[in-house]
Amino acid sequence: MPTISDGLWAAPGRVNLIGEHTDYNEGYVLPFALPLRTYASASIVDSPQWMVSSEQQDDVVSFGPEQLTPGGVQGWAGYVAGIVWALHESGYEVPGARFALRSEVPVGSGLSSSAALECAVLTALCDLGDLDLPVPDRPKLAQRAENRYVGVPSGIMDQSASTLCREGHALFLDCRTLVTEHIPFDLAGAGLAILVVDTRAPHRHTDGEYAVRRHTCEQAAATLGVPALRDVTDLAGALKALPDEVSRKRVRHIVTENQRVLDTVALLRDGKLAEIGPLLTASHASMRDDYEITVPEVDTAVEAALAAGAYGARMTGGGFGGCVLALIDAPAAGAVGDAVTRAFADNGFTAPASFVAVPSGGATRVS
Ligand code: ADP
Ligand code: MG
């Protein structure tokens, strides 16, 4: 790979503090950006061609204008081609470029390496091509690349977090209006930390189960005569009106989860960081019992973290594997991590990986 010298850009992965499966029900989410980032070293080339390599992949992929149609580039480089395609479709003249990528975000663990990749590339192309695409409009464009070009039906949270997050804050995002607000989340200042545990549990049935949950929510909203489950204001009445137990459970999760996001935001605005713990744990119970998207590894991690003194803990991400987060006293990170590792060993699970997640800033030029 020749030296790529025009500049270096980076965009972070994220964890969702609370608000799971609320995005496609037009509700609320509260992610924050990780200190782990995907780096895109990039330089302009003088023809409309794009060349991409990645430390996480063996192949180097090239594509030209003829591949700028959904599905035109398959595999991992499709995330890059998708960004070029989405910019092109929105009328921007995208410069040809060479990219070398490197990710600190674990790939495929639910920490959004895909959005980190998209947003690093998008930021680089906007700077290199001097494209007049306002930062607040970038998440939508990156989401379109992932939805339409790559073909993954993800919500707007990941790209919003990777682009817009601020150091020391969580991002309160209304998935209906796309209005965002930076909520102070200075963990270190409060002597606290968020421990993220990558359970390394194999993802099971993720796509199919996601589609079924989404469909059940849409059907329930139709039955209740509301545009989306976000609009359910009388939970007891809604539960009476629904004909089957499965929809009742799914609706109860979405409605209570939206409220938990609002309650979390209210506590954080008051600087009561440790007091969000019970909301995190209640969110986990709701995902386990009502939304039925947890697996033994994530339940074990949550229970072990709570038993080791965490203020609260929950699975984060779409479910069926992935990561758990725990709110803890900062000095307890090692002990809580060890307790989870021991619990995994006792159950015969693959050893997990833990790290402390400091709320960090969004996509930026590094040099
Ligand atoms: P997550 O976003 O939770 O990490 P996804 O399945 O949404 O998981 O995205 C992972 C996919 O994104 C990978 O399979 C790969 O195609 C692509 N990807 C992410 N990061 C990189 C990278 N640094 N280099 C190449 N491809 C990457
Ligand atoms: Mg992803």
Short mmCIF file of C-alpha atoms and ligand atoms in Angstrom, two decimals:
data_model
loop_
_atom_site.label_atom_id
_atom_site.label_comp_id
_atom_site.label_asym_id
_atom_site.label_seq_id
_atom_site.Cartn_x
_atom_site.Cartn_y
_atom_site.Cartn_z
CA MET A 1 0.00 0.00 0.00
CA PRO A 2 1.53 3.37 -0.97
CA THR A 3 1.82 6.03 1.68
CA ILE A 4 -1.41 7.86 2.25
CA SER A 5 -0.60 11.31 3.37
CA ASP A 6 -3.35 13.87 2.88
CA GLY A 7 -4.70 13.37 6.37
CA LEU A 8 -6.01 11.15 9.12
CA TRP A 9 -9.62 11.06 10.28
CA ALA A 10 -11.27 9.09 13.08
CA ALA A 11 -14.77 8.24 14.26
CA PRO A 12 -15.75 6.35 17.43
CA GLY A 13 -17.79 3.30 18.24
CA ARG A 14 -20.55 3.71 20.83
CA VAL A 15 -22.48 2.07 23.59
CA ASN A 16 -26.12 2.75 24.27
CA LEU A 17 -26.54 3.70 27.92
CA ILE A 18 -30.28 2.98 27.79
CA GLY A 19 -33.16 2.77 25.28
CA GLU A 20 -33.08 -0.58 23.48
CA HIS A 21 -35.24 -1.35 20.42
CA THR A 22 -36.94 2.00 20.97
CA ASP A 23 -35.40 3.52 17.82
CA TYR A 24 -37.70 1.88 15.26
CA ASN A 25 -40.66 2.63 17.53
CA GLU A 26 -39.83 6.32 17.08
CA GLY A 27 -38.77 6.62 20.72
CA TYR A 28 -35.69 7.67 22.65
CA VAL A 29 -32.10 6.43 22.92
CA LEU A 30 -29.14 7.64 24.98
CA PRO A 31 -25.80 6.48 23.53
CA PHE A 32 -22.33 7.81 24.22
CA ALA A 33 -19.21 7.56 22.07
CA LEU A 34 -16.34 5.28 23.10
CA PRO A 35 -12.69 6.25 23.24
CA LEU A 36 -12.20 3.40 20.74
CA ARG A 37 -12.14 4.72 17.19
CA THR A 38 -11.81 3.69 13.57
CA TYR A 39 -9.07 5.60 11.76
CA ALA A 40 -9.16 6.46 8.06
CA SER A 41 -5.93 7.63 6.54
CA ALA A 42 -6.85 9.13 3.18
CA SER A 43 -5.54 10.93 0.12
CA ILE A 44 -7.14 12.26 -3.02
CA VAL A 45 -6.45 10.59 -6.37
CA ASP A 46 -6.98 12.46 -9.63
CA SER A 47 -9.66 10.16 -11.13
CA PRO A 48 -13.07 9.00 -9.86
CA GLN A 49 -11.73 5.78 -8.37
CA TRP A 50 -11.66 4.61 -4.77
CA MET A 51 -9.17 2.15 -3.25
CA VAL A 52 -9.60 0.76 0.25
CA SER A 53 -7.46 -1.39 2.52
CA SER A 54 -8.06 -2.27 6.15
CA GLU A 55 -5.88 -3.73 8.88
CA GLN A 56 -8.92 -5.84 9.75
CA GLN A 57 -9.13 -7.38 6.26
CA ASP A 58 -6.73 -9.13 3.88
CA ASP A 59 -7.97 -7.81 0.55
CA VAL A 60 -7.56 -4.39 -1.09
CA VAL A 61 -10.73 -3.31 -2.88
CA SER A 62 -11.05 -0.84 -5.76
CA PHE A 63 -14.24 0.50 -7.26
CA GLY A 64 -15.31 3.13 -9.75
CA PRO A 65 -18.47 5.04 -10.73
CA GLU A 66 -20.04 1.94 -12.35
CA GLN A 67 -20.19 0.26 -8.90
CA LEU A 68 -22.02 3.17 -7.30
CA THR A 69 -25.34 1.38 -7.21
CA PRO A 70 -26.62 -0.56 -4.18
CA GLY A 71 -24.91 -3.94 -3.99
CA GLY A 72 -22.23 -2.82 -6.49
CA VAL A 73 -19.48 -3.58 -3.98
CA GLN A 74 -20.09 -6.59 -1.77
CA GLY A 75 -18.46 -7.35 1.58
CA TRP A 76 -16.74 -5.01 3.99
CA ALA A 77 -15.74 -2.39 1.38
CA GLY A 78 -19.45 -1.94 0.67
CA TYR A 79 -19.58 0.30 3.75
CA VAL A 80 -17.09 2.64 2.06
CA ALA A 81 -18.72 2.42 -1.37
CA GLY A 82 -22.06 3.09 0.32
CA ILE A 83 -20.80 6.41 1.64
CA VAL A 84 -19.46 7.42 -1.78
CA TRP A 85 -22.79 6.33 -3.34
CA ALA A 86 -24.91 8.24 -0.80
CA LEU A 87 -22.87 11.42 -1.26
CA HIS A 88 -23.04 11.06 -5.03
CA GLU A 89 -26.81 10.50 -4.88
CA SER A 90 -27.24 13.63 -2.79
CA GLY A 91 -25.56 15.62 -5.54
CA TYR A 92 -22.06 15.97 -4.13
CA GLU A 93 -19.01 15.72 -6.35
CA VAL A 94 -17.01 13.11 -4.45
CA PRO A 95 -13.26 13.16 -5.00
CA GLY A 96 -11.54 9.90 -5.93
CA ALA A 97 -9.55 8.73 -2.94
CA ARG A 98 -7.36 6.07 -1.40
CA PHE A 99 -8.15 4.89 2.13
CA ALA A 100 -6.25 2.83 4.69
CA LEU A 101 -8.45 1.83 7.62
CA ARG A 102 -7.67 0.65 11.11
CA SER A 103 -10.22 -0.05 13.81
CA GLU A 104 -9.82 -0.07 17.56
CA VAL A 105 -13.54 -0.82 17.81
CA PRO A 106 -14.02 -4.59 18.01
CA VAL A 107 -15.70 -5.62 14.77
CA GLY A 108 -19.14 -7.23 15.08
CA SER A 109 -19.45 -6.95 18.89
CA GLY A 110 -22.36 -4.51 18.91
CA LEU A 111 -20.15 -1.47 19.56
CA SER A 112 -20.83 -0.16 16.08
CA SER A 113 -17.62 -0.62 14.16
CA SER A 114 -19.77 -0.26 11.04
CA ALA A 115 -20.89 3.30 11.85
CA ALA A 116 -17.37 4.19 13.02
CA LEU A 117 -16.08 3.10 9.62
CA GLU A 118 -18.80 4.96 7.72
CA CYS A 119 -18.42 8.16 9.72
CA ALA A 120 -14.60 8.19 9.51
CA VAL A 121 -14.81 7.81 5.72
CA LEU A 122 -17.62 10.36 5.39
CA THR A 123 -15.74 12.95 7.46
CA ALA A 124 -12.60 12.38 5.39
CA LEU A 125 -14.46 12.76 2.08
CA CYS A 126 -16.27 15.91 3.25
CA ASP A 127 -12.94 17.49 4.20
CA LEU A 128 -10.95 16.28 1.18
CA GLY A 129 -13.66 17.32 -1.28
CA ASP A 130 -14.58 20.48 0.65
CA LEU A 131 -18.19 19.22 0.53
CA ASP A 132 -20.81 21.50 2.02
CA LEU A 133 -22.63 18.83 4.05
CA PRO A 134 -23.57 20.22 7.48
CA VAL A 135 -22.47 17.97 10.34
CA PRO A 136 -26.04 17.50 11.70
CA ASP A 137 -27.08 16.06 8.29
CA ARG A 138 -24.28 13.51 8.14
CA PRO A 139 -25.79 10.73 10.33
CA LYS A 140 -28.79 10.43 8.00
CA LEU A 141 -26.56 10.12 4.95
CA ALA A 142 -24.37 7.47 6.60
CA GLN A 143 -27.47 5.58 7.73
CA ARG A 144 -28.76 5.59 4.13
CA ALA A 145 -25.45 4.08 3.00
CA GLU A 146 -25.83 1.23 5.51
CA ASN A 147 -29.57 0.69 4.90
CA ARG A 148 -29.73 1.03 1.12
CA TYR A 149 -26.25 0.23 -0.19
CA VAL A 150 -25.07 -2.43 2.27
CA GLY A 151 -28.63 -3.60 2.97
CA VAL A 152 -28.57 -3.57 6.79
CA PRO A 153 -31.85 -2.18 8.22
CA SER A 154 -30.27 -0.28 11.16
CA GLY A 155 -31.67 2.79 12.91
CA ILE A 156 -30.18 6.28 13.15
CA MET A 157 -28.53 5.88 16.58
CA ASP A 158 -25.11 4.53 15.62
CA GLN A 159 -24.25 7.14 13.02
CA SER A 160 -25.66 9.95 15.20
CA ALA A 161 -23.50 8.88 18.14
CA SER A 162 -20.37 8.41 16.03
CA THR A 163 -20.80 11.83 14.43
CA LEU A 164 -22.31 14.07 17.09
CA CYS A 165 -21.23 12.87 20.55
CA ARG A 166 -19.36 15.16 22.90
CA GLU A 167 -16.71 14.27 25.46
CA GLY A 168 -18.18 13.89 28.96
CA HIS A 169 -21.74 13.72 27.62
CA ALA A 170 -24.33 11.21 26.46
CA LEU A 171 -26.42 11.98 23.38
CA PHE A 172 -30.18 12.11 24.00
CA LEU A 173 -31.75 11.39 20.63
CA ASP A 174 -35.42 11.51 19.74
CA CYS A 175 -35.65 8.98 16.92
CA ARG A 176 -38.86 10.55 15.56
CA THR A 177 -37.79 14.17 15.27
CA LEU A 178 -34.02 13.49 15.21
CA VAL A 179 -33.65 16.31 17.72
CA THR A 180 -30.54 15.73 19.85
CA GLU A 181 -29.36 17.09 23.17
CA HIS A 182 -26.00 16.63 24.89
CA ILE A 183 -26.60 15.43 28.45
CA PRO A 184 -23.72 15.91 30.93
CA PHE A 185 -22.31 12.50 31.87
CA ASP A 186 -19.08 13.19 33.72
CA LEU A 187 -18.46 9.77 35.21
CA ALA A 188 -14.91 10.47 36.37
CA GLY A 189 -16.01 13.65 38.14
CA ALA A 190 -18.51 11.58 40.13
CA GLY A 191 -15.93 8.86 40.95
CA LEU A 192 -17.83 6.42 38.73
CA ALA A 193 -17.10 4.38 35.63
CA ILE A 194 -18.95 2.36 33.05
CA LEU A 195 -17.45 -1.07 32.57
CA VAL A 196 -18.27 -2.61 29.19
CA VAL A 197 -18.10 -6.39 28.99
CA ASP A 198 -17.88 -7.89 25.53
CA THR A 199 -19.44 -11.29 26.24
CA ARG A 200 -18.10 -12.75 22.97
CA ALA A 201 -21.25 -14.84 22.90
CA PRO A 202 -21.94 -16.02 19.36
CA HIS A 203 -24.80 -13.97 17.88
CA ARG A 204 -27.75 -16.29 17.44
CA HIS A 205 -30.68 -15.65 15.06
CA THR A 206 -30.04 -11.89 15.27
CA ASP A 207 -31.47 -10.84 11.90
CA GLY A 208 -34.57 -13.01 12.01
CA GLU A 209 -35.45 -12.16 15.61
CA TYR A 210 -34.91 -8.44 14.94
CA ALA A 211 -37.29 -8.56 11.99
CA VAL A 212 -39.93 -10.43 14.03
CA ARG A 213 -39.70 -7.91 16.92
CA ARG A 214 -40.03 -5.03 14.51
CA HIS A 215 -43.04 -6.58 12.81
CA THR A 216 -44.76 -7.33 16.14
CA CYS A 217 -44.30 -3.69 17.19
CA GLU A 218 -45.72 -2.38 13.91
CA GLN A 219 -48.72 -4.71 14.18
CA ALA A 220 -49.32 -3.68 17.79
CA ALA A 221 -49.18 0.01 16.89
CA ALA A 222 -51.72 -0.62 14.11
CA THR A 223 -54.01 -2.51 16.51
CA LEU A 224 -53.76 0.34 19.01
CA GLY A 225 -54.41 2.94 16.32
CA VAL A 226 -51.21 4.91 16.91
CA PRO A 227 -48.48 5.84 14.38
CA ALA A 228 -45.79 4.16 16.51
CA LEU A 229 -45.49 2.62 19.98
CA ARG A 230 -43.85 5.83 21.11
CA ASP A 231 -47.36 7.30 21.09
CA VAL A 232 -48.79 4.86 23.65
CA THR A 233 -49.56 6.98 26.72
CA ASP A 234 -51.88 4.61 28.60
CA LEU A 235 -49.95 1.36 29.04
CA ALA A 236 -52.66 -0.41 31.08
CA GLY A 237 -55.27 0.43 28.43
CA ALA A 238 -52.97 -0.72 25.64
CA LEU A 239 -52.28 -4.03 27.36
CA LYS A 240 -56.05 -4.64 27.67
CA ALA A 241 -56.58 -3.86 23.99
CA LEU A 242 -53.94 -6.27 22.69
CA PRO A 243 -55.13 -9.77 21.88
CA ASP A 244 -52.04 -11.86 22.64
CA GLU A 245 -49.46 -12.25 25.37
CA VAL A 246 -46.44 -11.85 23.07
CA SER A 247 -47.53 -8.40 21.80
CA ARG A 248 -48.43 -7.36 25.34
CA LYS A 249 -44.91 -8.19 26.51
CA ARG A 250 -43.23 -6.45 23.56
CA VAL A 251 -45.33 -3.32 24.00
CA ARG A 252 -44.68 -3.25 27.74
CA HIS A 253 -40.94 -3.30 27.08
CA ILE A 254 -41.04 -0.46 24.55
CA VAL A 255 -43.33 1.79 26.58
CA THR A 256 -41.48 1.28 29.87
CA GLU A 257 -38.09 1.53 28.16
CA ASN A 258 -38.93 4.91 26.65
CA GLN A 259 -39.92 6.11 30.11
CA ARG A 260 -36.66 4.77 31.55
CA VAL A 261 -34.70 6.83 29.01
CA LEU A 262 -36.61 9.97 30.03
CA ASP A 263 -36.08 9.17 33.73
CA THR A 264 -32.35 8.58 33.14
CA VAL A 265 -32.02 11.91 31.32
CA ALA A 266 -33.81 13.69 34.19
CA LEU A 267 -31.45 12.17 36.78
CA LEU A 268 -28.35 13.00 34.74
CA ARG A 269 -29.53 16.59 34.30
CA ASP A 270 -29.70 16.76 38.13
CA GLY A 271 -26.19 15.32 38.41
CA LYS A 272 -27.51 12.17 40.11
CA LEU A 273 -25.36 9.74 38.17
CA ALA A 274 -25.27 6.79 40.58
CA GLU A 275 -29.06 6.90 40.85
CA ILE A 276 -29.56 5.74 37.26
CA GLY A 277 -28.34 2.27 38.33
CA PRO A 278 -31.79 0.79 39.08
CA LEU A 279 -33.09 2.05 35.70
CA LEU A 280 -30.27 0.20 33.92
CA THR A 281 -31.06 -3.00 35.80
CA ALA A 282 -34.80 -2.62 35.16
CA SER A 283 -34.03 -2.18 31.46
CA HIS A 284 -32.15 -5.46 31.52
CA ALA A 285 -35.00 -7.29 33.24
CA SER A 286 -37.41 -5.90 30.65
CA MET A 287 -35.21 -7.07 27.76
CA ARG A 288 -34.86 -10.48 29.38
CA ASP A 289 -38.47 -11.10 30.41
CA ASP A 290 -40.61 -9.00 28.07
CA TYR A 291 -38.58 -8.45 24.90
CA GLU A 292 -36.85 -11.83 25.23
CA ILE A 293 -33.60 -10.81 23.53
CA THR A 294 -30.99 -11.81 26.11
CA VAL A 295 -28.91 -15.00 26.22
CA PRO A 296 -27.33 -16.84 29.19
CA GLU A 297 -23.95 -15.10 28.73
CA VAL A 298 -25.39 -11.57 29.04
CA ASP A 299 -27.68 -12.52 31.93
CA THR A 300 -24.68 -14.05 33.72
CA ALA A 301 -22.56 -10.93 33.14
CA VAL A 302 -25.31 -8.66 34.51
CA GLU A 303 -25.88 -10.85 37.58
CA ALA A 304 -22.15 -11.14 38.32
CA ALA A 305 -21.61 -7.37 37.98
CA LEU A 306 -24.53 -6.63 40.32
CA ALA A 307 -23.33 -9.21 42.84
CA ALA A 308 -19.89 -7.54 42.73
CA GLY A 309 -21.43 -4.20 43.72
CA ALA A 310 -22.43 -2.47 40.45
CA TYR A 311 -25.10 0.25 40.85
CA GLY A 312 -26.83 -1.16 37.80
CA ALA A 313 -26.11 -3.29 34.75
CA ARG A 314 -27.74 -4.14 31.45
CA MET A 315 -27.19 -5.68 28.08
CA THR A 316 -26.52 -2.98 25.49
CA GLY A 317 -27.25 -3.36 21.78
CA GLY A 318 -29.71 -5.38 19.77
CA GLY A 319 -29.37 -8.56 21.79
CA PHE A 320 -28.73 -12.28 21.39
CA GLY A 321 -25.11 -11.74 22.45
CA GLY A 322 -22.92 -8.65 22.32
CA CYS A 323 -22.02 -6.42 25.26
CA VAL A 324 -23.13 -5.63 28.80
CA LEU A 325 -22.49 -2.35 30.60
CA ALA A 326 -22.25 -1.86 34.36
CA LEU A 327 -22.22 1.38 36.35
CA ILE A 328 -19.62 1.04 39.09
CA ASP A 329 -17.39 2.96 41.46
CA ALA A 330 -14.29 3.76 39.39
CA PRO A 331 -11.84 1.88 41.64
CA ALA A 332 -13.98 -1.30 41.39
CA ALA A 333 -13.40 -1.82 37.64
CA GLY A 334 -10.81 -4.57 38.12
CA ALA A 335 -12.81 -6.42 40.78
CA VAL A 336 -16.09 -6.30 38.81
CA GLY A 337 -14.34 -7.40 35.61
CA ASP A 338 -12.74 -10.31 37.48
CA ALA A 339 -16.08 -11.31 39.01
CA VAL A 340 -17.66 -11.50 35.54
CA THR A 341 -14.70 -13.49 34.20
CA ARG A 342 -15.01 -15.97 37.09
CA ALA A 343 -18.74 -16.37 36.53
CA PHE A 344 -18.11 -17.09 32.83
CA ALA A 345 -15.49 -19.71 33.71
CA ASP A 346 -17.90 -21.35 36.19
CA ASN A 347 -20.51 -21.60 33.45
CA GLY A 348 -18.10 -22.87 30.80
CA PHE A 349 -18.49 -19.73 28.61
CA THR A 350 -15.71 -18.25 26.45
CA ALA A 351 -13.73 -15.69 28.50
CA PRO A 352 -15.19 -12.15 28.13
CA ALA A 353 -13.21 -8.95 27.46
CA SER A 354 -13.84 -5.88 29.64
CA PHE A 355 -12.86 -2.24 29.34
CA VAL A 356 -13.79 1.06 30.96
CA ALA A 357 -15.76 3.28 28.56
CA VAL A 358 -15.12 7.01 28.95
CA PRO A 359 -17.77 9.17 27.19
CA SER A 360 -15.84 10.60 24.24
CA GLY A 361 -16.19 12.93 21.26
CA GLY A 362 -17.51 12.25 17.75
CA ALA A 363 -15.89 12.04 14.31
CA THR A 364 -13.01 14.40 13.69
CA ARG A 365 -9.90 15.10 11.68
CA VAL A 366 -6.86 13.89 13.62
CA SER A 367 -4.04 15.31 11.52
P1 ADP B 1 -20.83 -3.74 14.61
O1 ADP B 1 -21.21 -2.48 13.90
O2 ADP B 1 -21.62 -3.96 15.86
O3 ADP B 1 -19.37 -3.85 14.88
P2 ADP B 1 -21.80 -4.87 12.16
O4 ADP B 1 -22.13 -6.25 11.78
O5 ADP B 1 -22.85 -3.83 12.06
O6 ADP B 1 -21.20 -4.95 13.65
O7 ADP B 1 -20.58 -4.35 11.31
C1 ADP B 1 -19.41 -5.13 11.16
C2 ADP B 1 -18.99 -5.12 9.71
O8 ADP B 1 -18.50 -3.80 9.35
C3 ADP B 1 -17.82 -6.04 9.44
O9 ADP B 1 -18.27 -7.34 9.15
C4 ADP B 1 -17.17 -5.38 8.24
O10 ADP B 1 -17.86 -5.70 7.05
C5 ADP B 1 -17.38 -3.91 8.50
N1 ADP B 1 -16.24 -3.30 9.20
C6 ADP B 1 -16.26 -2.67 10.39
N2 ADP B 1 -15.05 -2.19 10.72
C7 ADP B 1 -14.22 -2.51 9.72
C8 ADP B 1 -12.83 -2.28 9.45
N3 ADP B 1 -12.04 -1.63 10.31
N4 ADP B 1 -12.33 -2.75 8.29
C9 ADP B 1 -13.11 -3.41 7.43
N5 ADP B 1 -14.42 -3.65 7.61
C10 ADP B 1 -14.98 -3.22 8.74
MG MG B 2 -23.11 -2.02 13.06
#
